[in-house]
mmCIF file of N, CA and C in Angstrom:
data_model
loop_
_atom_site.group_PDB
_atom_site.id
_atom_site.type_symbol
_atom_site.label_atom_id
_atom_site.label_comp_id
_atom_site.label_asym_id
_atom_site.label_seq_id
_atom_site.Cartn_x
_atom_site.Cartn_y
_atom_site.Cartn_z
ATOM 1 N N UNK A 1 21.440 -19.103 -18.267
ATOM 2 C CA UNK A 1 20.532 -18.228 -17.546
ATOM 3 C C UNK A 1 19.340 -17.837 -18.410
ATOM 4 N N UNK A 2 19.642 -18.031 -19.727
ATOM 5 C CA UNK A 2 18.413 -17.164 -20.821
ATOM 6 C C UNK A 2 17.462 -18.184 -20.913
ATOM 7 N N UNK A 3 17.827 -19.475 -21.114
ATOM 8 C CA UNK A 3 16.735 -20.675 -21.057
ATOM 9 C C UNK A 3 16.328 -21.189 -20.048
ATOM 10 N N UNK A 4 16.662 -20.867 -18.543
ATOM 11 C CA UNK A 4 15.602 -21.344 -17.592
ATOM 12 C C UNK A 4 14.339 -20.583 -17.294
ATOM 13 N N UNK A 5 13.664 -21.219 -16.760
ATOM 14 C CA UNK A 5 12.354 -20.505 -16.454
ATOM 15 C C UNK A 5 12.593 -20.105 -14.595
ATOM 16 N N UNK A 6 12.227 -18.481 -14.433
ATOM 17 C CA UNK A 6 12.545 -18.113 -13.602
ATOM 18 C C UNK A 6 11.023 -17.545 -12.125
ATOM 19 N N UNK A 7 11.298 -17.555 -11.330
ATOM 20 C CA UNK A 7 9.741 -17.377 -10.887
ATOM 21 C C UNK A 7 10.310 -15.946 -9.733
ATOM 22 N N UNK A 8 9.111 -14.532 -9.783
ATOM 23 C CA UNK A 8 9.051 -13.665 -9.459
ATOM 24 C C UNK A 8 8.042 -13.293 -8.639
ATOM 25 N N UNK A 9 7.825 -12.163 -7.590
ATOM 26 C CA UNK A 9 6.384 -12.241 -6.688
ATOM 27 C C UNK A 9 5.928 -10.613 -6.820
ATOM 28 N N UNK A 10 4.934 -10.996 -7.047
ATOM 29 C CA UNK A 10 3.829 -9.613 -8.026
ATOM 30 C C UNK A 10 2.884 -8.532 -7.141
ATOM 31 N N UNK A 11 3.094 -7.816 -7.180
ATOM 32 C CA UNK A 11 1.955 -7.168 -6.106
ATOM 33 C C UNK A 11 0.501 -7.380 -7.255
ATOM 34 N N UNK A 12 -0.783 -7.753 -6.243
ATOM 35 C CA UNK A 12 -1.639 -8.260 -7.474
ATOM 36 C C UNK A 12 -2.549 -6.436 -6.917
ATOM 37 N N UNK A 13 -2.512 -5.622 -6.201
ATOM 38 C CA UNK A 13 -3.007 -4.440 -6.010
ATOM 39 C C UNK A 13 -2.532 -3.515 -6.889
ATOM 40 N N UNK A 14 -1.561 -2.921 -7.235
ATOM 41 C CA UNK A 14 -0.501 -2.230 -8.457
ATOM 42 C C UNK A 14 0.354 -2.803 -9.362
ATOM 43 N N UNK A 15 0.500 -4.381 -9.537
ATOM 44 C CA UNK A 15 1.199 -4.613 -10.480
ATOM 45 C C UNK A 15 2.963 -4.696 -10.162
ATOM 46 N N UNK A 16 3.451 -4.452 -9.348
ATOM 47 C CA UNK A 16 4.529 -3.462 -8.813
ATOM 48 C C UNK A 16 5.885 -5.069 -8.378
ATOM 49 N N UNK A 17 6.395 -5.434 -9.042
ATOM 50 C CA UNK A 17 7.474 -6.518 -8.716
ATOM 51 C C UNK A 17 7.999 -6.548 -7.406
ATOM 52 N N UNK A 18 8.487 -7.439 -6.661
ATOM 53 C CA UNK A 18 9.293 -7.262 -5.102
ATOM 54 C C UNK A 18 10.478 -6.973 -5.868
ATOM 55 N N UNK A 19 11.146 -6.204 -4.425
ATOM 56 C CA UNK A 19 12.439 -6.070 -5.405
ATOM 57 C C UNK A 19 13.454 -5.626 -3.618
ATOM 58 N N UNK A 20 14.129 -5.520 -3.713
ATOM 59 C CA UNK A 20 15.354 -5.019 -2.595
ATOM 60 C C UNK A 20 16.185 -3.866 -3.069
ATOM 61 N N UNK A 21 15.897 -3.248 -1.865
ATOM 62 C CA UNK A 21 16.742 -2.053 -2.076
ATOM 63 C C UNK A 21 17.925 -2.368 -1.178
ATOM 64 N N UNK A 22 19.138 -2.062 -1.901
ATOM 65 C CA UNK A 22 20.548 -2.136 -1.023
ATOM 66 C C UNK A 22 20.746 -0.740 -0.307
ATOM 67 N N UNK A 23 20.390 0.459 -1.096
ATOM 68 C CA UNK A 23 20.819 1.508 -0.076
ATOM 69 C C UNK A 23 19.485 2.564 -0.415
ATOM 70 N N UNK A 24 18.922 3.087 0.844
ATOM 71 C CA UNK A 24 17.806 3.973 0.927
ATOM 72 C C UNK A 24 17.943 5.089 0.149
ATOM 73 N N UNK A 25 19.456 5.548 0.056
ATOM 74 C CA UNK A 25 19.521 6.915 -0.267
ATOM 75 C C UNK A 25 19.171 7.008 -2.138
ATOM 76 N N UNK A 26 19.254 5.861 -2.461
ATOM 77 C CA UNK A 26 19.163 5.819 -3.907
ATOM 78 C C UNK A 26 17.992 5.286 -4.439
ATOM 79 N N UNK A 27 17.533 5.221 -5.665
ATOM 80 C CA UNK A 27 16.536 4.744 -6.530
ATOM 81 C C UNK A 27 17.392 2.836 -7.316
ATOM 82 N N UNK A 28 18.452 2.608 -6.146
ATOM 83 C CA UNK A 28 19.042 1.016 -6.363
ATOM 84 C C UNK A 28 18.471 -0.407 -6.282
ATOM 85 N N UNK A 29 17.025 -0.448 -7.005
ATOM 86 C CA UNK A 29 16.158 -1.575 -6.977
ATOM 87 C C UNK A 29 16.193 -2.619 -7.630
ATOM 88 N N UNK A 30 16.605 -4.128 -6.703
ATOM 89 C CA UNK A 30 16.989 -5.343 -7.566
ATOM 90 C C UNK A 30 15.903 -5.752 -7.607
ATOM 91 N N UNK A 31 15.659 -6.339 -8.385
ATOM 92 C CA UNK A 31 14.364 -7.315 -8.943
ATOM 93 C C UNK A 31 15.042 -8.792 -8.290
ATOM 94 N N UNK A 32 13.817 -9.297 -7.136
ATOM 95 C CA UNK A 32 14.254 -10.409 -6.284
ATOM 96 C C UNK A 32 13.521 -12.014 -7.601
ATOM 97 N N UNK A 33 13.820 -13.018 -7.467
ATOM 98 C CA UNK A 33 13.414 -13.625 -8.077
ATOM 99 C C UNK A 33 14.182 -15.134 -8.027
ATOM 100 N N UNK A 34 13.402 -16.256 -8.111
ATOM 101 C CA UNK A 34 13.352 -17.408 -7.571
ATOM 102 C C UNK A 34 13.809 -18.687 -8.515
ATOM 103 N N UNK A 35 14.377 -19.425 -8.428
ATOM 104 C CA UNK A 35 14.606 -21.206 -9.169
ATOM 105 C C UNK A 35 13.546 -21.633 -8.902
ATOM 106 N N UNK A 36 12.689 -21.836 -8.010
ATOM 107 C CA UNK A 36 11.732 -22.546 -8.183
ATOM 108 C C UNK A 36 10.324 -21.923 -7.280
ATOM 109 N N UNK A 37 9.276 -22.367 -8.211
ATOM 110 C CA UNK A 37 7.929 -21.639 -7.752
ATOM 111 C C UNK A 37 7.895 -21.681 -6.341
ATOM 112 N N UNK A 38 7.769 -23.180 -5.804
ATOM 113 C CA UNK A 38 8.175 -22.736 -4.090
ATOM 114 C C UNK A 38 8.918 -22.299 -3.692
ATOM 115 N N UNK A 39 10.365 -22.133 -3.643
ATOM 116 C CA UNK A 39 10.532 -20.838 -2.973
ATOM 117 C C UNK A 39 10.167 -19.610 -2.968
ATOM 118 N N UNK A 40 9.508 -19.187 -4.220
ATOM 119 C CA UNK A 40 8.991 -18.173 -4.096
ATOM 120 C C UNK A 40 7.425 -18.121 -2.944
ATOM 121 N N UNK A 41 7.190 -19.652 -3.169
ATOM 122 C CA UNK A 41 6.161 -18.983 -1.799
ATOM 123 C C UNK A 41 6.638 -19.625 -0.555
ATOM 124 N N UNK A 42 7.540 -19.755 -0.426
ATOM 125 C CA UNK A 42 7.976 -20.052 1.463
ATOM 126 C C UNK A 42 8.618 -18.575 1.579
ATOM 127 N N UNK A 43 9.062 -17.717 0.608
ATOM 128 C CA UNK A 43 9.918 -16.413 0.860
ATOM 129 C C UNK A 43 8.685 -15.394 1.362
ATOM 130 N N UNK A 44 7.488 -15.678 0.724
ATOM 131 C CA UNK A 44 6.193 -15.378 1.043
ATOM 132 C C UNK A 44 5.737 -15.365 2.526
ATOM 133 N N UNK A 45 5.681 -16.963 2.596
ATOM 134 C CA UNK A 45 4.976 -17.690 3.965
ATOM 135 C C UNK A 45 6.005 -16.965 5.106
ATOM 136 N N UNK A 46 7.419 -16.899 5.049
ATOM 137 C CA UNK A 46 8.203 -16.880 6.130
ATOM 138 C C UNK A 46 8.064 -15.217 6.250
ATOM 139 N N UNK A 47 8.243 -14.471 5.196
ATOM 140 C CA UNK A 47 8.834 -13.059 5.531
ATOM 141 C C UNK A 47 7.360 -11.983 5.248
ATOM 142 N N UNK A 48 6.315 -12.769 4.616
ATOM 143 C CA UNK A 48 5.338 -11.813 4.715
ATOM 144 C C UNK A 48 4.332 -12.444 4.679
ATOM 145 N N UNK A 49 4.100 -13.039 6.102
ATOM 146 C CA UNK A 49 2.789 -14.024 6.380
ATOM 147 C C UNK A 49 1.451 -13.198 6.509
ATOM 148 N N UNK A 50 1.600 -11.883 6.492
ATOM 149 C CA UNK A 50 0.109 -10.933 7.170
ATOM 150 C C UNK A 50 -0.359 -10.822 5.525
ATOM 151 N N UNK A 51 0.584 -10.747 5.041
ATOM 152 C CA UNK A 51 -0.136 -9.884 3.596
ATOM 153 C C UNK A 51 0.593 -10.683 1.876
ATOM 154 N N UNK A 52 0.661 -12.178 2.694
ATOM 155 C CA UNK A 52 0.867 -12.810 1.374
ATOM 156 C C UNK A 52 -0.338 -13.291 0.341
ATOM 157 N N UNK A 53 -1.759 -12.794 0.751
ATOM 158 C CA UNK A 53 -2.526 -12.901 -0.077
ATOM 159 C C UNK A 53 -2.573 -11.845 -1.304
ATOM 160 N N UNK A 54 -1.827 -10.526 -1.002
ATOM 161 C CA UNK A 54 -1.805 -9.806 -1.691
ATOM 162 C C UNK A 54 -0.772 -9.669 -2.777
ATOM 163 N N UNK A 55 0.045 -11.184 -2.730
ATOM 164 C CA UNK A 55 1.381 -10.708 -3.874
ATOM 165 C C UNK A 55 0.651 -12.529 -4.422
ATOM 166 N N UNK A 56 1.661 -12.539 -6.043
ATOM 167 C CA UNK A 56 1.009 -13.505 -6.575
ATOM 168 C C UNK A 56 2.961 -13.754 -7.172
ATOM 169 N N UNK A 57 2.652 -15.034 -7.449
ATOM 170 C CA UNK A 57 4.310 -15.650 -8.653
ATOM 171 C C UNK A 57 4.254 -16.133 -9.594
ATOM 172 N N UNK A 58 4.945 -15.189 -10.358
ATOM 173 C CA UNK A 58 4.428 -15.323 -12.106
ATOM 174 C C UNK A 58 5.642 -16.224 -12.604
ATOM 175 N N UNK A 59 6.061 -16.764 -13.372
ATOM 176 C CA UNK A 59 6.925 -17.291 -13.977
ATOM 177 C C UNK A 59 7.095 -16.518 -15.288
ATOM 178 N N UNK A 60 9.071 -16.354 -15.570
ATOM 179 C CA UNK A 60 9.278 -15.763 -16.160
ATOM 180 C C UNK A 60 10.431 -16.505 -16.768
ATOM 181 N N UNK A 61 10.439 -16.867 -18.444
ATOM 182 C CA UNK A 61 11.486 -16.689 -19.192
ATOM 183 C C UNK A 61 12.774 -16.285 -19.107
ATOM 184 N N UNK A 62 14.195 -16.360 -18.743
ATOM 185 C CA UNK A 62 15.084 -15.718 -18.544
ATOM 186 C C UNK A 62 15.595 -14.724 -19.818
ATOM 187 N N UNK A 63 15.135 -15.150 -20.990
ATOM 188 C CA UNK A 63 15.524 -14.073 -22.033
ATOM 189 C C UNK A 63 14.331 -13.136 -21.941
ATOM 190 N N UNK A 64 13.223 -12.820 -20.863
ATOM 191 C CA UNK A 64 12.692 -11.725 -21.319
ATOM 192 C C UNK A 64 13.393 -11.141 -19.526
ATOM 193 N N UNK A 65 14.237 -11.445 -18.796
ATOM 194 C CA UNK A 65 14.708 -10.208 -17.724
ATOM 195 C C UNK A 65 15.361 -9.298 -18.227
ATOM 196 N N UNK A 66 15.718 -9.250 -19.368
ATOM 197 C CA UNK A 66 16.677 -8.084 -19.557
ATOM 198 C C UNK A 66 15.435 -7.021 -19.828
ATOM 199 N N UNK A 67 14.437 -7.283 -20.373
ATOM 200 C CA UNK A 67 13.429 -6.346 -20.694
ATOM 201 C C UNK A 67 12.747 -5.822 -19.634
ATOM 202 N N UNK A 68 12.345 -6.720 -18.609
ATOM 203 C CA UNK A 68 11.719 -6.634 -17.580
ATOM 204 C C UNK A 68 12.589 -5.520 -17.027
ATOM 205 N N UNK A 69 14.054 -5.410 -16.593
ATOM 206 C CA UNK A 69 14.828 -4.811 -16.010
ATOM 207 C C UNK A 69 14.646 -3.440 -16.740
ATOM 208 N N UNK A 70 14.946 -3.199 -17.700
ATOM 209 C CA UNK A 70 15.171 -1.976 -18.695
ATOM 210 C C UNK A 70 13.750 -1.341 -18.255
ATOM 211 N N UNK A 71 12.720 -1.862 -18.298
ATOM 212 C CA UNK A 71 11.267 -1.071 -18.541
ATOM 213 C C UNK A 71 11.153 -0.880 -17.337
ATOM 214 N N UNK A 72 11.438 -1.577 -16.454
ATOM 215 C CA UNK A 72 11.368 -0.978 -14.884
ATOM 216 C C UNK A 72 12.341 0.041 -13.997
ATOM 217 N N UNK A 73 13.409 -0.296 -14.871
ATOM 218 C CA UNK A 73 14.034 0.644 -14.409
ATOM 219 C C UNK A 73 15.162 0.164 -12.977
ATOM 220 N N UNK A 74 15.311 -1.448 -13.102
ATOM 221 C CA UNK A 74 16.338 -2.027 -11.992
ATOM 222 C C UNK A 74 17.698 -2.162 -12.244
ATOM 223 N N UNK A 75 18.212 -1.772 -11.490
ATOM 224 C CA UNK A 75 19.983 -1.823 -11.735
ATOM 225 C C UNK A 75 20.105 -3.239 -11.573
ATOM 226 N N UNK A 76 19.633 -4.533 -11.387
ATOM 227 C CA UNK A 76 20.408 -5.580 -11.273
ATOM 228 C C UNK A 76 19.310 -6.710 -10.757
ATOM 229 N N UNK A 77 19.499 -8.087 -10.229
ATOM 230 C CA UNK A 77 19.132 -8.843 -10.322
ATOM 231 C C UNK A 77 19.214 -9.763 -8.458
ATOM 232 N N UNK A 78 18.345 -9.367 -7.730
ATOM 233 C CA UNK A 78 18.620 -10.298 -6.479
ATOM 234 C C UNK A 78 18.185 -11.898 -6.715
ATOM 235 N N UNK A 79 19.344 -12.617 -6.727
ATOM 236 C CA UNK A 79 18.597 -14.489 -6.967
ATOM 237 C C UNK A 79 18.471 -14.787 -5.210
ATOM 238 N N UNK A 80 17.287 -14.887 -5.320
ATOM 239 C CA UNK A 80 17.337 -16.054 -3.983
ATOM 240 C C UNK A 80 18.088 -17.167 -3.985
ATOM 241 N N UNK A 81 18.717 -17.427 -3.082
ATOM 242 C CA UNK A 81 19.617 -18.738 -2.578
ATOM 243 C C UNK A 81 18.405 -19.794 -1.724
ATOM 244 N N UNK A 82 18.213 -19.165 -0.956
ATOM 245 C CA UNK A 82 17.366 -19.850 0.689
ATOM 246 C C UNK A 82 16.127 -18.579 1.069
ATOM 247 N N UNK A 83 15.534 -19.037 0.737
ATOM 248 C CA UNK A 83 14.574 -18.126 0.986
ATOM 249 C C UNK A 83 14.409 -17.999 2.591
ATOM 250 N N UNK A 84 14.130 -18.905 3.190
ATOM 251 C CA UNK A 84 14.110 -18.817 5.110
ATOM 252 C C UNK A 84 15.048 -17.772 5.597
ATOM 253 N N UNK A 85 16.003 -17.817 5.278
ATOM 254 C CA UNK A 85 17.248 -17.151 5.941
ATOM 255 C C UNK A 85 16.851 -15.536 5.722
ATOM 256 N N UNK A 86 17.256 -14.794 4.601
ATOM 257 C CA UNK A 86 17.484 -14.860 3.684
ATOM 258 C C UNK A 86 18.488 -15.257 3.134
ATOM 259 N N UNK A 87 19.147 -15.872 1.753
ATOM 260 C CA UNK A 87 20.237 -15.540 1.274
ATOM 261 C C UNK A 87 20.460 -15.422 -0.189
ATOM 262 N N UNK A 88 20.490 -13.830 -0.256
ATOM 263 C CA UNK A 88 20.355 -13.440 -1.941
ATOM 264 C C UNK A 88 21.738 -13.008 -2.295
ATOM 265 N N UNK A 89 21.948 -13.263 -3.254
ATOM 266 C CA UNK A 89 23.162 -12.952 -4.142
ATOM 267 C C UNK A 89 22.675 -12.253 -5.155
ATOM 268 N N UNK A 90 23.234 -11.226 -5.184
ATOM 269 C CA UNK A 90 22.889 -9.690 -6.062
ATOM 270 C C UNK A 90 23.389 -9.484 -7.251
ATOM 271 N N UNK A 91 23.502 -9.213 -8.192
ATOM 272 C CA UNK A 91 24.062 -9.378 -9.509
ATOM 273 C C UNK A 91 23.343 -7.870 -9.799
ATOM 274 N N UNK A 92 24.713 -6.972 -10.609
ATOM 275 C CA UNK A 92 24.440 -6.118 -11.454
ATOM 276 C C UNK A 92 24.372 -5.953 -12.793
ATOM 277 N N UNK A 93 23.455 -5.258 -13.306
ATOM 278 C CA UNK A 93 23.252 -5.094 -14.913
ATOM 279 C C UNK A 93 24.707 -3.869 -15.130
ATOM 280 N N UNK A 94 25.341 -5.133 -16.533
ATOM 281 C CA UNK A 94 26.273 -3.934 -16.938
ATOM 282 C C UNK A 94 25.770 -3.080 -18.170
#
């Protein structure tokens, strides 16, 4: 997981990562993030066609998510499976 290269979608207005929340009542924000650059933009094209000019996909190192996570402040890790559908598999930081 530390040596692949991982791809993420950026708000390019605030800077601000996509991320999924599992439950409203909490501050429980996974950082969503992709195997490959296209899926990150069909997850785009399919689920936010009005306002996908406004997010961008950065590619990311897998040994720098643990940092990414810590400084942001995410309990865990959503991997996209299928972006169309959705189907994410959630992983928590222990």
């Amino acid at each position: 997981m530390f040596t692949q290269v991982y791809y993420l979608i950026r708000s390019r207005a605030d800077g601000n990562y996509l991320v999924a929340h599992l439950n409203q009542a909490s501050d429980s924000d996974y950082l969503l993030m992709f195997r490959e650059h296209f899926d990150a933009l069909s997850y785009l094209n399919t689920h936010g066609q009005e306002v996908r000019d406004q997010f961008a996909v950065e590619s990311i190192p897998g040994n720098q998510l643990k940092g990414i996570m810590d400084r942001w402040g995410f309990v865990g890790l959503g991997m996209v499976q299928d972006p169309l559908l959705p189907k994410i598999e959630f992983l928590a930081q222990t």
